[in-house]
Amino acid sequence: QNNALTVLDKAAKLQKAVKGMGTDEKAIMEALEGKTKTEREAIAKSFKDTYKVDLKDRLKQDMGGSELDQANALLEGNKAKADAASIKTAAGGFWGADKTGINASLEGKTAEERKAITEAYNQSYGVKGKDLNSELKDRLSGNDLQKTEALLERGKLTEAEQLKFALEGAGT
């Protein structure tokens, strides 16, 4: 009973996020993140049953580029690909790179997860010698780049790095 309500609630949130003018990409990602295969399948089925359209088709109507890649990856349960797409979206912001968004996709990840994110990024977005590392170097500089490189390398900052970046203004 409670799980059925959660599934209906997620389907309704997804519909609200794509209905009308503009698309609420953040709400879409939040509705799909961290779901098991069973939950993702139930949400997609509930969406189709309730709104008479396939969820993937509806997302494709309202989204594009790396944001659509991220939503599809979340629907497939591919966290590394979703994080890679999130980094691509954050790196290509209209007003410049969203360093907080980039770092959020790397922070707290294991070495295996960071490797998978890098491979997914390079496979999906690496063109003409542009891999994740070169993209980051093109989009970030100074302490922002150092902080992101440390997160990519280790998934966390040392206490000394945290202090350095706080004192020197990285991430502010």
Coordinates of N, CA and C in Angstrom, one line a residue:
Q1 N 0.8 -1.2 0.0 CA 0.0 0.0 0.0 C 0.9 1.3 0.0
N2 N 1.8 1.4 1.0 CA 2.6 2.5 1.1 C 3.5 2.7 -0.1
N3 N 4.1 1.6 -0.6 CA 4.9 1.6 -1.8 C 4.2 2.0 -3.0
A4 N 2.9 1.6 -3.2 CA 2.1 2.0 -4.3 C 1.8 3.5 -4.3
L5 N 1.6 4.1 -3.1 CA 1.4 5.5 -3.0 C 2.7 6.3 -3.4
T6 N 3.9 5.7 -3.0 CA 5.1 6.3 -3.3 C 5.3 6.3 -4.8
V7 N 5.0 5.2 -5.5 CA 5.1 5.1 -6.9 C 4.2 6.1 -7.6
L8 N 3.0 6.2 -7.2 CA 2.0 7.2 -7.7 C 2.5 8.6 -7.5
D9 N 3.0 8.8 -6.3 CA 3.6 10.2 -6.0 C 4.7 10.5 -6.9
K10 N 5.6 9.6 -7.2 CA 6.8 9.9 -8.1 C 6.3 10.1 -9.5
A11 N 5.3 9.3 -9.9 CA 4.8 9.5 -11.3 C 4.1 10.9 -11.4
A12 N 3.4 11.3 -10.4 CA 2.8 12.6 -10.4 C 3.8 13.7 -10.4
K13 N 4.9 13.5 -9.6 CA 6.0 14.6 -9.6 C 6.6 14.7 -10.9
L14 N 6.8 13.6 -11.6 CA 7.4 13.6 -12.9 C 6.5 14.3 -13.9
Q15 N 5.2 14.0 -13.8 CA 4.2 14.7 -14.7 C 4.2 16.2 -14.5
K16 N 4.2 16.6 -13.2 CA 4.3 18.0 -12.9 C 5.5 18.7 -13.4
A17 N 6.6 17.9 -13.4 CA 7.9 18.5 -13.8 C 8.0 18.7 -15.3
V18 N 7.2 18.0 -16.1 CA 7.3 18.1 -17.5 C 6.0 18.8 -18.1
K19 N 5.0 19.0 -17.3 CA 3.8 19.6 -17.8 C 3.9 21.2 -17.9
G20 N 3.3 21.7 -18.9 CA 3.3 23.2 -19.1 C 4.6 23.7 -19.6
M21 N 4.7 25.0 -19.3 CA 5.9 25.8 -19.8 C 7.1 25.4 -19.0
G22 N 8.2 25.1 -19.6 CA 9.4 24.8 -18.9 C 9.4 23.4 -18.3
T23 N 10.6 22.9 -18.1 CA 10.7 21.6 -17.5 C 11.6 21.7 -16.2
D24 N 11.1 21.1 -15.2 CA 11.8 21.1 -13.9 C 12.8 19.9 -13.8
E25 N 14.0 20.1 -14.4 CA 15.0 19.0 -14.5 C 15.4 18.5 -13.1
K26 N 15.5 19.4 -12.2 CA 15.9 19.0 -10.8 C 14.9 18.0 -10.2
A27 N 13.6 18.4 -10.4 CA 12.5 17.5 -9.8 C 12.5 16.1 -10.5
I28 N 12.8 16.1 -11.8 CA 12.9 14.8 -12.5 C 14.0 14.0 -12.0
M29 N 15.2 14.6 -11.8 CA 16.4 13.8 -11.3 C 16.1 13.3 -9.8
E30 N 15.5 14.2 -9.0 CA 15.2 13.8 -7.6 C 14.2 12.6 -7.6
A31 N 13.2 12.6 -8.5 CA 12.2 11.5 -8.5 C 12.8 10.2 -9.0
L32 N 13.9 10.2 -9.7 CA 14.5 9.0 -10.3 C 15.7 8.5 -9.5
E33 N 16.4 9.4 -8.8 CA 17.6 9.0 -8.2 C 17.5 8.0 -7.1
G34 N 18.4 7.1 -7.0 CA 18.5 6.1 -5.9 C 17.4 5.1 -5.9
K35 N 16.7 4.9 -7.0 CA 15.6 3.9 -7.0 C 16.2 2.5 -7.5
T36 N 15.6 1.5 -6.9 CA 15.9 0.2 -7.3 C 15.3 -0.1 -8.7
K37 N 15.7 -1.2 -9.3 CA 15.1 -1.6 -10.6 C 13.6 -1.7 -10.5
T38 N 13.2 -2.4 -9.5 CA 11.7 -2.6 -9.3 C 11.0 -1.3 -9.1
E39 N 11.6 -0.4 -8.4 CA 10.9 0.9 -8.2 C 10.9 1.7 -9.5
R40 N 12.0 1.7 -10.3 CA 12.1 2.4 -11.5 C 11.0 1.9 -12.5
E41 N 10.9 0.5 -12.6 CA 9.9 -0.1 -13.4 C 8.5 0.3 -13.0
A42 N 8.3 0.3 -11.7 CA 6.9 0.6 -11.2 C 6.6 2.1 -11.5
I43 N 7.5 3.0 -11.3 CA 7.3 4.4 -11.6 C 7.0 4.6 -13.1
A44 N 7.8 3.9 -14.0 CA 7.5 4.1 -15.4 C 6.1 3.5 -15.8
K45 N 5.8 2.4 -15.2 CA 4.5 1.7 -15.5 C 3.4 2.6 -15.0
S46 N 3.5 3.1 -13.8 CA 2.5 4.0 -13.2 C 2.3 5.3 -14.1
F47 N 3.4 5.8 -14.5 CA 3.4 7.0 -15.4 C 2.6 6.7 -16.7
K48 N 2.9 5.6 -17.3 CA 2.2 5.2 -18.5 C 0.8 4.9 -18.3
D49 N 0.5 4.2 -17.2 CA -0.9 3.9 -16.9 C -1.7 5.1 -16.6
T50 N -1.2 6.1 -15.9 CA -1.9 7.3 -15.5 C -2.0 8.3 -16.6
Y51 N -0.9 8.5 -17.3 CA -0.8 9.7 -18.3 C -0.8 9.2 -19.7
K52 N -0.9 7.9 -19.9 CA -1.1 7.3 -21.3 C 0.1 7.7 -22.2
V53 N 1.3 7.8 -21.7 CA 2.4 8.0 -22.5 C 3.6 7.4 -21.8
D54 N 4.6 6.9 -22.6 CA 5.8 6.3 -22.1 C 6.6 7.4 -21.4
L55 N 7.1 7.1 -20.3 CA 7.9 8.1 -19.5 C 9.2 8.5 -20.3
K56 N 9.9 7.6 -20.9 CA 11.1 7.9 -21.7 C 10.7 8.8 -22.9
D57 N 9.6 8.5 -23.6 CA 9.1 9.4 -24.7 C 8.8 10.8 -24.2
R58 N 8.1 10.9 -23.0 CA 7.7 12.2 -22.5 C 9.0 13.0 -22.1
L59 N 10.0 12.3 -21.5 CA 11.2 13.0 -21.2 C 11.9 13.5 -22.4
K60 N 11.9 12.7 -23.5 CA 12.5 13.1 -24.7 C 11.9 14.3 -25.3
Q61 N 10.6 14.5 -25.1 CA 9.9 15.6 -25.7 C 10.3 16.9 -24.9
D62 N 10.6 16.8 -23.7 CA 10.9 18.0 -22.8 C 12.3 18.2 -22.5
M63 N 13.2 17.3 -22.8 CA 14.6 17.4 -22.4 C 15.5 17.1 -23.6
G64 N 16.7 17.5 -23.5 CA 17.7 17.1 -24.5 C 19.1 17.1 -23.9
G65 N 20.1 16.7 -24.8 CA 21.5 16.8 -24.4 C 21.8 16.0 -23.1
S66 N 22.7 16.5 -22.4 CA 23.2 15.7 -21.2 C 22.1 15.6 -20.1
E67 N 21.2 16.5 -20.0 CA 20.1 16.4 -19.0 C 19.2 15.2 -19.4
L68 N 18.9 15.0 -20.6 CA 18.1 13.8 -21.0 C 19.0 12.6 -20.8
D69 N 20.3 12.6 -21.1 CA 21.2 11.5 -20.9 C 21.1 11.1 -19.4
Q70 N 21.1 12.1 -18.5 CA 21.1 11.9 -17.1 C 19.8 11.2 -16.7
A71 N 18.7 11.7 -17.1 CA 17.4 11.1 -16.8 C 17.3 9.7 -17.3
N72 N 17.7 9.5 -18.5 CA 17.7 8.1 -19.0 C 18.6 7.2 -18.3
A73 N 19.8 7.6 -17.9 CA 20.7 6.8 -17.2 C 20.1 6.5 -15.8
L74 N 19.4 7.4 -15.2 CA 18.8 7.1 -13.9 C 17.7 6.1 -14.1
L75 N 16.9 6.2 -15.1 CA 15.9 5.2 -15.4 C 16.4 3.8 -15.7
E76 N 17.6 3.8 -16.2 CA 18.3 2.5 -16.5 C 19.0 2.0 -15.3
G77 N 19.2 2.8 -14.3 CA 20.0 2.4 -13.1 C 21.5 2.5 -13.2
N78 N 21.9 3.3 -14.2 CA 23.3 3.5 -14.5 C 23.8 4.8 -13.8
K79 N 24.2 4.6 -12.6 CA 24.6 5.8 -11.7 C 25.9 6.5 -12.3
A80 N 26.8 5.7 -12.8 CA 28.0 6.3 -13.4 C 27.7 7.2 -14.6
K81 N 26.9 6.7 -15.5 CA 26.5 7.4 -16.6 C 25.7 8.7 -16.2
A82 N 24.8 8.5 -15.2 CA 24.1 9.7 -14.7 C 25.0 10.7 -14.1
D83 N 26.0 10.3 -13.4 CA 26.9 11.3 -12.8 C 27.8 11.9 -13.9
A84 N 28.2 11.2 -14.9 CA 28.9 11.7 -16.0 C 28.1 12.8 -16.8
A85 N 26.8 12.5 -17.0 CA 25.9 13.4 -17.7 C 25.7 14.7 -16.8
S86 N 25.6 14.5 -15.5 CA 25.5 15.6 -14.6 C 26.7 16.5 -14.6
I87 N 27.9 15.9 -14.7 CA 29.1 16.7 -14.9 C 29.1 17.5 -16.2
K88 N 28.7 16.8 -17.2 CA 28.6 17.5 -18.6 C 27.7 18.7 -18.5
T89 N 26.5 18.5 -17.9 CA 25.6 19.6 -17.8 C 26.2 20.8 -16.9
A90 N 26.8 20.4 -15.8 CA 27.4 21.4 -14.9 C 28.6 22.1 -15.6
A91 N 29.4 21.4 -16.4 CA 30.5 22.0 -17.0 C 30.1 22.9 -18.1
G92 N 29.0 22.7 -18.7 CA 28.6 23.5 -19.9 C 27.6 24.6 -19.6
G93 N 27.5 25.0 -18.4 CA 26.5 26.0 -18.0 C 26.7 27.3 -18.8
F94 N 25.5 28.0 -19.0 CA 25.5 29.2 -19.8 C 26.4 30.3 -19.2
W95 N 26.4 30.4 -17.8 CA 27.1 31.4 -17.1 C 28.5 30.9 -16.7
G96 N 28.9 29.8 -17.3 CA 30.2 29.2 -16.9 C 29.9 27.9 -16.1
A97 N 31.0 27.2 -15.8 CA 30.9 25.9 -15.1 C 30.3 26.0 -13.7
D98 N 29.4 25.1 -13.4 CA 28.9 25.0 -12.1 C 29.8 24.1 -11.3
K99 N 30.8 24.7 -10.6 CA 31.8 23.8 -9.9 C 31.1 23.0 -8.8
T100 N 30.1 23.6 -8.2 CA 29.4 22.8 -7.1 C 28.7 21.6 -7.6
G101 N 28.1 21.7 -8.8 CA 27.5 20.6 -9.4 C 28.5 19.5 -9.9
I102 N 29.6 20.0 -10.4 CA 30.6 19.0 -10.8 C 31.1 18.3 -9.6
N103 N 31.5 19.0 -8.6 CA 32.0 18.4 -7.4 C 31.1 17.5 -6.7
A104 N 29.8 17.8 -6.7 CA 28.8 16.9 -6.1 C 28.7 15.6 -6.7
S105 N 29.0 15.5 -8.0 CA 29.0 14.2 -8.7 C 30.3 13.4 -8.4
L106 N 31.3 14.0 -7.8 CA 32.5 13.2 -7.5 C 32.7 13.0 -6.0
E107 N 32.2 13.9 -5.2 CA 32.5 13.8 -3.8 C 31.9 12.6 -3.1
G108 N 32.7 11.9 -2.3 CA 32.2 10.7 -1.6 C 32.2 9.4 -2.4
K109 N 32.6 9.5 -3.7 CA 32.6 8.3 -4.5 C 33.9 7.5 -4.3
T110 N 33.7 6.2 -4.4 CA 34.8 5.2 -4.3 C 35.7 5.4 -5.5
A111 N 36.9 4.8 -5.5 CA 37.8 4.8 -6.6 C 37.1 4.1 -7.8
E112 N 36.4 3.0 -7.6 CA 35.7 2.3 -8.6 C 34.6 3.1 -9.3
E113 N 33.9 3.8 -8.4 CA 32.8 4.7 -8.9 C 33.4 5.9 -9.7
R114 N 34.5 6.5 -9.3 CA 35.1 7.6 -10.0 C 35.6 7.1 -11.3
K115 N 36.2 5.9 -11.4 CA 36.7 5.3 -12.6 C 35.6 5.1 -13.6
A116 N 34.5 4.6 -13.1 CA 33.3 4.3 -13.9 C 32.7 5.7 -14.5
I117 N 32.7 6.7 -13.6 CA 32.2 8.0 -14.1 C 33.1 8.5 -15.2
T118 N 34.4 8.5 -15.0 CA 35.3 9.0 -16.0 C 35.2 8.2 -17.3
E119 N 35.1 6.9 -17.2 CA 34.9 6.1 -18.4 C 33.5 6.4 -19.1
A120 N 32.5 6.6 -18.3 CA 31.2 6.9 -18.9 C 31.2 8.3 -19.6
Y121 N 31.9 9.2 -18.9 CA 32.0 10.6 -19.5 C 32.8 10.5 -20.8
N122 N 33.9 9.9 -20.8 CA 34.8 9.8 -22.0 C 34.1 9.1 -23.1
Q123 N 33.3 8.1 -22.8 CA 32.6 7.3 -23.8 C 31.4 8.2 -24.4
S124 N 30.7 8.9 -23.6 CA 29.6 9.7 -24.0 C 29.9 11.0 -24.6
Y125 N 30.9 11.7 -24.0 CA 31.2 13.1 -24.4 C 32.6 13.4 -24.9
G126 N 33.5 12.4 -24.8 CA 34.9 12.6 -25.2 C 35.0 12.6 -26.7
V127 N 35.3 13.7 -27.3 CA 35.5 13.8 -28.7 C 36.8 14.6 -29.0
K128 N 37.5 14.2 -30.1 CA 38.7 14.8 -30.5 C 39.7 15.1 -29.4
G129 N 40.0 14.0 -28.7 CA 41.0 14.1 -27.6 C 40.5 14.8 -26.4
K130 N 39.2 15.2 -26.3 CA 38.7 15.9 -25.1 C 38.1 14.8 -24.2
D131 N 38.9 14.5 -23.1 CA 38.3 13.6 -22.1 C 37.9 14.4 -20.9
L132 N 37.5 13.7 -19.9 CA 37.0 14.4 -18.7 C 38.0 15.4 -18.1
N133 N 39.3 14.9 -18.0 CA 40.3 15.8 -17.4 C 40.6 17.0 -18.2
S134 N 40.6 16.9 -19.6 CA 40.8 18.1 -20.4 C 39.6 19.0 -20.3
E135 N 38.4 18.5 -20.2 CA 37.2 19.3 -20.1 C 37.2 20.1 -18.8
L136 N 37.6 19.5 -17.7 CA 37.7 20.2 -16.5 C 38.8 21.3 -16.5
K137 N 39.9 21.0 -17.2 CA 41.0 22.0 -17.3 C 40.5 23.2 -18.2
D138 N 39.6 22.9 -19.1 CA 39.1 24.0 -20.0 C 38.1 24.8 -19.2
R139 N 37.3 24.2 -18.3 CA 36.2 24.9 -17.7 C 36.5 25.5 -16.3
L140 N 37.6 25.0 -15.7 CA 37.9 25.4 -14.3 C 39.4 25.9 -14.3
S141 N 39.7 26.7 -13.2 CA 41.1 27.1 -13.1 C 41.4 27.3 -11.6
G142 N 42.6 27.5 -11.3 CA 43.0 27.8 -9.9 C 42.6 26.8 -8.9
N143 N 42.1 27.3 -7.8 CA 41.7 26.5 -6.7 C 40.5 25.6 -7.1
D144 N 39.6 26.2 -7.9 CA 38.4 25.4 -8.3 C 38.8 24.1 -9.1
L145 N 39.8 24.3 -10.0 CA 40.3 23.1 -10.7 C 41.1 22.1 -9.7
Q146 N 41.9 22.7 -8.8 CA 42.6 21.8 -7.9 C 41.6 21.0 -7.0
K147 N 40.6 21.7 -6.6 CA 39.6 21.0 -5.7 C 38.9 19.9 -6.5
T148 N 38.5 20.2 -7.7 CA 37.8 19.1 -8.5 C 38.8 18.0 -8.8
E149 N 40.0 18.3 -9.2 CA 41.0 17.3 -9.5 C 41.2 16.4 -8.3
A150 N 41.3 17.0 -7.1 CA 41.4 16.2 -5.8 C 40.2 15.3 -5.6
L151 N 39.0 15.8 -5.9 CA 37.8 14.9 -5.7 C 37.8 13.8 -6.8
L152 N 38.3 14.1 -8.0 CA 38.3 13.1 -9.0 C 39.3 12.0 -8.7
E153 N 40.4 12.4 -8.1 CA 41.5 11.5 -7.7 C 41.2 10.7 -6.5
R154 N 40.6 11.3 -5.4 CA 40.4 10.6 -4.2 C 38.9 10.5 -3.7
G155 N 38.0 11.3 -4.2 CA 36.6 11.3 -3.8 C 36.4 12.2 -2.6
K156 N 37.5 12.7 -2.0 CA 37.3 13.5 -0.8 C 38.5 14.5 -0.7
L157 N 38.4 15.5 0.1 CA 39.5 16.4 0.3 C 40.2 16.1 1.7
T158 N 41.5 16.3 1.7 CA 42.1 16.2 3.0 C 41.7 17.4 3.9
E159 N 42.0 17.3 5.2 CA 41.7 18.4 6.0 C 42.5 19.7 5.6
A160 N 43.7 19.5 5.2 CA 44.5 20.6 4.8 C 43.9 21.2 3.5
E161 N 43.5 20.4 2.6 CA 42.8 21.0 1.4 C 41.6 21.7 1.7
Q162 N 40.8 21.1 2.6 CA 39.5 21.8 3.0 C 39.8 23.2 3.6
L163 N 40.8 23.3 4.4 CA 41.2 24.6 5.0 C 41.7 25.5 4.0
K164 N 42.6 25.0 3.1 CA 43.2 25.9 2.1 C 42.1 26.5 1.2
F165 N 41.2 25.6 0.7 CA 40.1 26.1 -0.2 C 39.2 27.0 0.5
A166 N 38.9 26.8 1.8 CA 38.0 27.7 2.6 C 38.7 29.0 2.7
L167 N 40.0 29.0 3.1 CA 40.7 30.3 3.3 C 40.9 31.1 2.0
E168 N 41.1 30.4 0.9 CA 41.4 31.0 -0.4 C 40.2 31.2 -1.3
G169 N 39.0 30.8 -0.8 CA 37.8 31.1 -1.5 C 37.3 30.1 -2.5
A170 N 37.9 29.0 -2.7 CA 37.4 28.0 -3.7 C 36.0 27.5 -3.3
G171 N 35.1 27.5 -4.2 CA 33.8 27.0 -3.9 C 32.9 28.0 -3.2
T172 N 33.3 29.2 -3.2 CA 32.5 30.3 -2.6 C 31.9 31.2 -3.7

